[in-house]
Amino acid sequence: MQMRSWKVTDFGKPLEMIQQEIPEPTGTEVLVKVTRCGVCHSDLHIGDGYFDLGSAGRLNMGDRGVPLPHVLGHEILGEVVKGGPDAGPVPTGETKLIHPWIGCGECSICKSGQENHCAKPRTLGVYRDGGYQEYVLVPHAMFLVDIGDVDPSEATPFACSGVTVYSALRKAQPVLDDEWLVIMGAGGLGLAAVGIARAMGFKQILSCDIDDKKLAAAKDMGATATLNISGDDAAEALATATGGGPRAVVDTVGANPTAKLGYGSLVKGGRYVIVGLYGGDFTIPLPTLPLRAAAVIGSYVGSLKELKELMELVKAGKVKQVPIENRPMDQVQRSLDELRAGKIVGRVVLTND
């Protein structure tokens, strides 16, 4: 039997729909019928074939071991079909969210539960074929996560945008009740960060963006206040809005303007946590790091343990869902194009029902 796969066949070119045989699971692998796959901004960078490193040039995906042709898509949810000969009992017929940030499974980092930091990653949608297809192979059943009674489309983005900001918010803690958390960006990641921050108990949350429509969505997600940072007075306005500066900034954009503004706004002892991958660089005068006792922290997605913790909050009804638009899987290229153009509010989830 055959399935449809939407593949990157050449970096920087539109995806191609290719018919191929449904794969057979081997070893501990589990075959999952993809019913949902979220569209993430990282897919644009991987599809382009590089990340922008600013003055340091480019980080090329081909040099990093991303194969071609390749299936993108790492926010994957689907129905378990069967396991390989060494998989043991698998939850056949059940719908599961897939943790895509998979390591080698053998190194000390993986064994410590930080497989998302493995030096030899097997990430679905990055180094192994992902969810922009009708079936996907998962290396082990341990990466299948229960969603309870949560709507499948609402559960899907938590595999990336959700667990990414959850992990970043944990690194931003502690923030006292009378202190501010600033979230840079009100796209899919930024909106998820607002909703999850509320569930985690952050009291004062300022959402910053240059798009008033997205800021309105952030307010609806539970932001205490919003700020359009497109003006020349952004730094002064941010300081005023936070009573002198925030204790922590989570940057879901990761561009030069948000980095400069975010780090520069911190109070003494503050933490700037960056998860966005837009690209570029910024310069920090080195004496300001110790003099301000400031921290710059990079946060890469999240661990399996963190995804399970997050899903417990979601299943308990504590996390407000970002706006979701369902589209058929064959609209994947349109969705990527609109995401690149900044036309998506919230998250697009592709369906294979």
Tab-separated table of C-alpha atoms in Angstrom:
chain	number	residue	atom	x	y	z
A	1	MET	CA	0.000	0.000	0.000
A	2	GLN	CA	1.098	3.536	-0.718
A	3	MET	CA	0.881	6.864	1.095
A	4	ARG	CA	1.325	10.518	0.214
A	5	SER	CA	4.356	12.426	1.489
A	6	TRP	CA	5.067	16.151	1.019
A	7	LYS	CA	8.858	16.397	0.762
A	8	VAL	CA	11.665	18.906	0.540
A	9	THR	CA	13.491	17.691	-2.569
A	10	ASP	CA	15.689	20.776	-2.892
A	11	PHE	CA	16.364	23.364	-0.189
A	12	GLY	CA	14.572	26.633	-0.844
A	13	LYS	CA	12.042	25.091	-3.244
A	14	PRO	CA	8.336	24.274	-2.691
A	15	LEU	CA	7.452	20.868	-1.281
A	16	GLU	CA	6.679	18.048	-3.700
A	17	MET	CA	3.937	15.496	-3.137
A	18	ILE	CA	5.394	12.031	-3.634
A	19	GLN	CA	3.659	8.664	-3.529
A	20	GLN	CA	5.651	5.977	-1.727
A	21	GLU	CA	5.206	2.691	0.086
A	22	ILE	CA	3.940	2.772	3.663
A	23	PRO	CA	7.007	1.923	5.777
A	24	GLU	CA	7.233	-1.251	7.818
A	25	PRO	CA	8.381	-0.847	11.439
A	26	THR	CA	11.569	-2.682	12.392
A	27	GLY	CA	13.144	-3.291	15.791
A	28	THR	CA	11.436	-1.138	18.435
A	29	GLU	CA	9.807	1.180	15.902
A	30	VAL	CA	6.097	1.994	15.972
A	31	LEU	CA	4.067	2.849	12.870
A	32	VAL	CA	1.596	5.701	13.417
A	33	LYS	CA	-1.116	6.879	11.002
A	34	VAL	CA	-0.775	10.670	11.022
A	35	THR	CA	-4.118	12.365	11.634
A	36	ARG	CA	-2.766	15.788	12.695
A	37	CYS	CA	0.438	17.741	12.105
A	38	GLY	CA	1.091	21.323	13.167
A	39	VAL	CA	2.861	23.865	10.967
A	40	CYS	CA	5.836	25.424	12.747
A	41	HIS	CA	8.040	28.382	11.837
A	42	SER	CA	11.121	26.161	12.191
A	43	ASP	CA	9.933	24.275	9.107
A	44	LEU	CA	10.596	27.415	7.059
A	45	HIS	CA	14.244	27.488	8.126
A	46	ILE	CA	14.749	23.758	7.617
A	47	GLY	CA	13.023	23.903	4.243
A	48	ASP	CA	15.172	26.874	3.227
A	49	GLY	CA	18.197	24.822	4.217
A	50	TYR	CA	19.776	27.193	6.741
A	51	PHE	CA	19.515	29.296	9.877
A	52	ASP	CA	20.700	32.920	9.770
A	53	LEU	CA	23.662	33.392	12.138
A	54	GLY	CA	24.082	37.091	11.426
A	55	SER	CA	27.742	38.090	11.174
A	56	ALA	CA	28.732	34.423	11.594
A	57	GLY	CA	27.072	33.472	8.311
A	58	ARG	CA	24.698	30.540	7.984
A	59	LEU	CA	24.092	27.218	9.697
A	60	ASN	CA	23.459	24.931	6.718
A	61	MET	CA	21.022	22.071	7.194
A	62	GLY	CA	22.777	19.869	4.650
A	63	ASP	CA	26.015	20.169	6.618
A	64	ARG	CA	24.111	19.265	9.780
A	65	GLY	CA	22.971	15.938	8.384
A	66	VAL	CA	19.460	16.789	7.214
A	67	PRO	CA	18.849	14.385	4.305
A	68	LEU	CA	17.126	15.073	0.996
A	69	PRO	CA	14.454	14.291	0.039
A	70	HIS	CA	13.005	14.942	3.455
A	71	VAL	CA	9.586	15.139	5.148
A	72	LEU	CA	9.138	18.105	7.488
A	73	GLY	CA	6.625	18.390	10.328
A	74	HIS	CA	7.401	17.707	13.993
A	75	GLU	CA	4.081	18.468	15.755
A	76	ILE	CA	2.627	15.027	15.089
A	77	LEU	CA	-0.422	13.237	16.433
A	78	GLY	CA	-1.953	10.055	15.140
A	79	GLU	CA	-3.337	6.555	15.549
A	80	VAL	CA	-0.982	3.745	16.509
A	81	VAL	CA	-1.049	1.045	13.798
A	82	LYS	CA	1.540	-1.537	14.889
A	83	GLY	CA	4.956	-2.065	16.375
A	84	GLY	CA	8.114	-3.700	15.124
A	85	PRO	CA	9.255	-7.169	16.250
A	86	ASP	CA	11.096	-5.743	19.294
A	87	ALA	CA	8.576	-3.056	20.219
A	88	GLY	CA	6.677	-5.137	22.756
A	89	PRO	CA	3.035	-4.276	23.503
A	90	VAL	CA	1.955	-1.046	21.788
A	91	PRO	CA	-1.366	0.840	22.197
A	92	THR	CA	-2.757	-0.195	18.817
A	93	GLY	CA	-5.725	1.880	17.711
A	94	GLU	CA	-5.148	4.625	20.279
A	95	THR	CA	-4.523	8.259	19.416
A	96	LYS	CA	-1.226	9.573	20.766
A	97	LEU	CA	0.820	12.758	20.619
A	98	ILE	CA	4.397	12.092	19.504
A	99	HIS	CA	7.412	13.554	21.277
A	100	PRO	CA	9.665	14.350	18.297
A	101	TRP	CA	12.849	15.510	20.080
A	102	ILE	CA	14.538	12.121	20.106
A	103	GLY	CA	18.227	11.478	20.753
A	104	CYS	CA	20.509	8.505	20.248
A	105	GLY	CA	19.180	6.824	23.372
A	106	GLU	CA	22.638	5.631	24.430
A	107	CYS	CA	24.584	8.664	25.670
A	108	SER	CA	24.600	10.013	29.220
A	109	ILE	CA	22.531	13.032	28.128
A	110	CYS	CA	19.745	10.810	26.801
A	111	LYS	CA	19.879	8.556	29.839
A	112	SER	CA	19.540	11.620	32.084
A	113	GLY	CA	16.223	12.486	30.411
A	114	GLN	CA	17.575	15.365	28.299
A	115	GLU	CA	17.333	13.621	24.924
A	116	ASN	CA	16.470	16.982	23.314
A	117	HIS	CA	20.114	17.982	24.017
A	118	CYS	CA	21.653	14.865	22.461
A	119	ALA	CA	24.645	15.482	20.173
A	120	LYS	CA	23.371	12.805	17.770
A	121	PRO	CA	19.681	13.703	17.419
A	122	ARG	CA	17.081	11.648	15.580
A	123	THR	CA	14.446	14.382	15.639
A	124	LEU	CA	11.295	13.614	13.663
A	125	GLY	CA	10.787	16.211	10.942
A	126	VAL	CA	14.444	17.300	11.133
A	127	TYR	CA	16.771	14.289	10.907
A	128	ARG	CA	14.103	11.623	10.333
A	129	ASP	CA	10.972	11.959	8.224
A	130	GLY	CA	8.240	13.829	10.045
A	131	GLY	CA	4.499	14.332	9.896
A	132	TYR	CA	3.782	15.954	6.511
A	133	GLN	CA	2.741	12.524	5.289
A	134	GLU	CA	0.107	9.904	6.003
A	135	TYR	CA	2.218	7.530	8.134
A	136	VAL	CA	5.307	8.046	10.281
A	137	LEU	CA	7.780	5.744	12.040
A	138	VAL	CA	8.499	6.492	15.702
A	139	PRO	CA	11.702	4.913	17.074
A	140	HIS	CA	10.106	3.661	20.317
A	141	ALA	CA	6.700	3.530	22.005
A	142	MET	CA	8.090	5.548	24.943
A	143	PHE	CA	7.704	8.674	22.768
A	144	LEU	CA	3.921	8.243	22.499
A	145	VAL	CA	2.210	10.665	24.891
A	146	ASP	CA	-1.341	10.389	26.246
A	147	ILE	CA	-3.716	13.280	25.480
A	148	GLY	CA	-6.729	12.101	27.478
A	149	ASP	CA	-9.938	13.768	26.318
A	150	VAL	CA	-8.187	16.793	24.792
A	151	ASP	CA	-9.303	17.654	21.257
A	152	PRO	CA	-6.664	16.157	18.900
A	153	SER	CA	-6.165	19.414	16.982
A	154	GLU	CA	-5.691	21.341	20.215
A	155	ALA	CA	-3.249	18.754	21.573
A	156	THR	CA	-1.033	18.688	18.478
A	157	PRO	CA	0.917	21.984	18.880
A	158	PHE	CA	2.007	21.092	22.406
A	159	ALA	CA	4.606	18.719	20.894
A	160	CYS	CA	6.661	21.748	19.801
A	161	SER	CA	5.313	25.234	20.476
A	162	GLY	CA	3.844	24.127	23.781
A	163	VAL	CA	6.754	22.179	25.248
A	164	THR	CA	9.247	24.723	23.858
A	165	VAL	CA	7.770	27.635	25.783
A	166	TYR	CA	7.007	25.470	28.822
A	167	SER	CA	10.696	24.588	29.086
A	168	ALA	CA	11.695	28.232	28.526
A	169	LEU	CA	9.260	29.459	31.169
A	170	ARG	CA	10.703	27.009	33.680
A	171	LYS	CA	14.138	28.515	33.006
A	172	ALA	CA	12.687	32.023	33.467
A	173	GLN	CA	11.486	31.215	36.980
A	174	PRO	CA	11.330	32.449	39.675
A	175	VAL	CA	9.371	35.612	38.949
A	176	LEU	CA	7.693	37.092	42.017
A	177	ASP	CA	4.038	38.142	41.930
A	178	ASP	CA	4.926	41.853	41.823
A	179	GLU	CA	7.527	41.343	39.075
A	180	TRP	CA	6.979	41.159	35.322
A	181	LEU	CA	7.478	38.458	32.720
A	182	VAL	CA	7.846	39.802	29.180
A	183	ILE	CA	7.091	37.584	26.202
A	184	MET	CA	8.586	38.827	22.946
A	185	GLY	CA	6.399	37.907	19.979
A	186	ALA	CA	2.715	37.035	19.752
A	187	GLY	CA	2.876	34.409	17.031
A	188	GLY	CA	2.156	30.733	17.623
A	189	LEU	CA	4.977	30.397	20.163
A	190	GLY	CA	4.248	33.683	21.899
A	191	LEU	CA	0.541	33.022	22.299
A	192	ALA	CA	1.256	29.549	23.670
A	193	ALA	CA	3.718	31.123	26.104
A	194	VAL	CA	1.049	33.477	27.462
A	195	GLY	CA	-1.475	30.694	28.029
A	196	ILE	CA	1.043	28.321	29.602
A	197	ALA	CA	2.574	31.067	31.763
A	198	ARG	CA	-0.886	31.716	33.198
A	199	ALA	CA	-1.283	27.996	33.944
A	200	MET	CA	2.135	27.963	35.651
A	201	GLY	CA	1.179	30.829	37.968
A	202	PHE	CA	2.936	33.861	36.468
A	203	LYS	CA	0.939	36.898	37.591
A	204	GLN	CA	2.104	39.849	35.471
A	205	ILE	CA	2.660	39.076	31.789
A	206	LEU	CA	3.471	41.658	29.121
A	207	SER	CA	3.164	40.528	25.498
A	208	CYS	CA	5.219	42.482	22.935
A	209	ASP	CA	4.837	42.454	19.162
A	210	ILE	CA	4.633	44.796	16.155
A	211	ASP	CA	1.215	43.516	15.019
A	212	ASP	CA	-1.834	44.838	16.883
A	213	LYS	CA	-3.989	41.942	15.676
A	214	LYS	CA	-1.608	39.444	17.269
A	215	LEU	CA	-1.422	41.546	20.427
A	216	ALA	CA	-5.208	41.422	20.683
A	217	ALA	CA	-4.969	37.622	20.515
A	218	ALA	CA	-2.341	37.718	23.291
A	219	LYS	CA	-4.657	39.780	25.470
A	220	ASP	CA	-7.379	37.209	24.881
A	221	MET	CA	-4.937	34.455	25.888
A	222	GLY	CA	-4.470	36.113	29.270
A	223	ALA	CA	-1.709	38.686	28.925
A	224	THR	CA	-1.925	41.280	31.690
A	225	ALA	CA	-0.877	43.965	29.208
A	226	THR	CA	0.365	44.291	25.641
A	227	LEU	CA	2.852	46.606	23.960
A	228	ASN	CA	3.438	47.415	20.308
A	229	ILE	CA	7.241	47.681	20.049
A	230	SER	CA	7.432	48.992	16.481
A	231	GLY	CA	8.138	52.580	17.581
A	232	ASP	CA	11.445	54.247	18.365
A	233	ASP	CA	10.367	54.624	21.997
A	234	ALA	CA	9.971	50.859	22.566
A	235	ALA	CA	12.629	50.634	25.293
A	236	GLU	CA	11.161	53.533	27.262
A	237	ALA	CA	7.615	52.224	26.813
A	238	LEU	CA	8.616	48.747	27.999
A	239	ALA	CA	10.321	50.159	31.088
A	240	THR	CA	7.235	52.212	31.894
A	241	ALA	CA	4.857	49.279	31.357
A	242	THR	CA	6.860	47.053	33.722
A	243	GLY	CA	7.642	49.637	36.390
A	244	GLY	CA	11.348	49.780	35.593
A	245	GLY	CA	11.934	46.510	33.774
A	246	PRO	CA	10.983	42.824	33.869
A	247	ARG	CA	12.527	40.072	35.957
A	248	ALA	CA	12.482	37.733	32.945
A	249	VAL	CA	12.074	37.894	29.185
A	250	VAL	CA	11.156	34.912	27.028
A	251	ASP	CA	11.982	35.754	23.412
A	252	THR	CA	9.920	33.646	21.027
A	253	VAL	CA	11.174	35.621	18.004
A	254	GLY	CA	14.937	35.520	18.338
A	255	ALA	CA	15.769	38.478	16.096
A	256	ASN	CA	18.235	41.327	16.636
A	257	PRO	CA	15.579	43.915	17.669
A	258	THR	CA	13.835	41.632	20.179
A	259	ALA	CA	17.142	40.425	21.615
A	260	LYS	CA	18.487	43.954	22.137
A	261	LEU	CA	15.222	45.186	23.596
A	262	GLY	CA	14.652	42.113	25.742
A	263	TYR	CA	18.112	41.883	27.264
A	264	GLY	CA	18.407	45.641	27.656
A	265	SER	CA	15.117	45.868	29.556
A	266	LEU	CA	16.024	43.461	32.386
A	267	VAL	CA	16.248	44.520	36.000
A	268	LYS	CA	19.415	43.586	37.884
A	269	GLY	CA	19.556	39.814	38.266
A	270	GLY	CA	17.143	39.314	35.363
A	271	ARG	CA	17.049	36.452	32.880
A	272	TYR	CA	16.750	36.669	29.093
A	273	VAL	CA	15.624	33.290	27.708
A	274	ILE	CA	15.694	32.889	23.935
A	275	VAL	CA	13.816	30.189	22.047
A	276	GLY	CA	13.021	31.950	18.753
A	277	LEU	CA	15.103	31.120	15.687
A	278	TYR	CA	14.383	34.044	13.392
A	279	GLY	CA	18.093	34.732	13.129
A	280	GLY	CA	20.784	37.370	13.352
A	281	ASP	CA	22.978	38.381	16.277
A	282	PHE	CA	23.420	41.063	18.920
A	283	THR	CA	26.334	42.348	20.976
A	284	ILE	CA	26.493	42.473	24.764
A	285	PRO	CA	29.107	44.658	26.492
A	286	LEU	CA	30.776	41.981	28.629
A	287	PRO	CA	31.047	43.991	31.864
A	288	THR	CA	27.261	44.404	31.912
A	289	LEU	CA	26.773	40.674	32.477
A	290	PRO	CA	28.434	40.591	35.907
A	291	LEU	CA	27.576	44.182	36.800
A	292	ARG	CA	23.885	43.543	36.167
A	293	ALA	CA	24.067	39.904	37.333
A	294	ALA	CA	22.122	39.142	34.168
A	295	ALA	CA	21.708	35.776	32.475
A	296	VAL	CA	21.324	34.959	28.795
A	297	ILE	CA	19.868	31.475	28.422
A	298	GLY	CA	19.279	29.498	25.249
A	299	SER	CA	16.404	27.038	25.503
A	300	TYR	CA	15.976	24.324	22.872
A	301	VAL	CA	12.491	22.745	22.681
A	302	GLY	CA	11.785	20.456	25.657
A	303	SER	CA	12.267	16.976	27.063
A	304	LEU	CA	9.841	14.057	27.086
A	305	LYS	CA	9.391	14.569	30.830
A	306	GLU	CA	8.492	18.218	30.269
A	307	LEU	CA	5.983	17.342	27.530
A	308	LYS	CA	4.268	14.885	29.865
A	309	GLU	CA	4.187	17.497	32.655
A	310	LEU	CA	2.693	20.026	30.277
A	311	MET	CA	0.043	17.595	29.026
A	312	GLU	CA	-1.066	17.010	32.609
A	313	LEU	CA	-1.763	20.749	32.885
A	314	VAL	CA	-3.580	20.652	29.546
A	315	LYS	CA	-5.689	17.608	30.467
A	316	ALA	CA	-6.645	19.321	33.726
A	317	GLY	CA	-8.056	22.224	31.702
A	318	LYS	CA	-5.551	24.762	33.050
A	319	VAL	CA	-4.051	25.875	29.717
A	320	LYS	CA	-5.985	28.142	27.386
A	321	GLN	CA	-5.654	26.999	23.783
A	322	VAL	CA	-4.182	29.226	21.094
A	323	PRO	CA	-6.373	29.867	18.029
A	324	ILE	CA	-6.291	26.777	15.796
A	325	GLU	CA	-7.185	26.530	12.121
A	326	ASN	CA	-7.575	23.046	10.678
A	327	ARG	CA	-6.630	22.515	7.042
A	328	PRO	CA	-6.306	19.399	4.880
A	329	MET	CA	-2.768	18.042	4.609
A	330	ASP	CA	-2.587	18.918	0.915
A	331	GLN	CA	-2.636	22.613	1.907
A	332	VAL	CA	0.764	22.334	3.580
A	333	GLN	CA	2.589	24.545	1.064
A	334	ARG	CA	-0.074	27.243	1.236
A	335	SER	CA	0.193	27.149	5.018
A	336	LEU	CA	3.972	27.512	4.963
A	337	ASP	CA	3.719	30.413	2.517
A	338	GLU	CA	1.186	32.239	4.694
A	339	LEU	CA	3.268	31.583	7.802
A	340	ARG	CA	6.286	33.128	6.083
A	341	ALA	CA	4.185	36.163	5.138
A	342	GLY	CA	3.037	36.638	8.747
A	343	LYS	CA	-0.613	35.939	7.921
A	344	ILE	CA	-1.189	33.192	10.508
A	345	VAL	CA	-2.638	34.073	13.916
A	346	GLY	CA	-2.150	31.161	16.275
A	347	ARG	CA	-1.463	27.760	14.744
A	348	VAL	CA	-2.414	25.849	11.586
A	349	VAL	CA	-2.955	22.123	12.099
A	350	LEU	CA	-3.016	19.893	9.026
A	351	THR	CA	-5.436	16.981	9.043
A	352	ASN	CA	-5.459	13.531	7.458
A	353	ASP	CA	-8.882	12.371	8.677
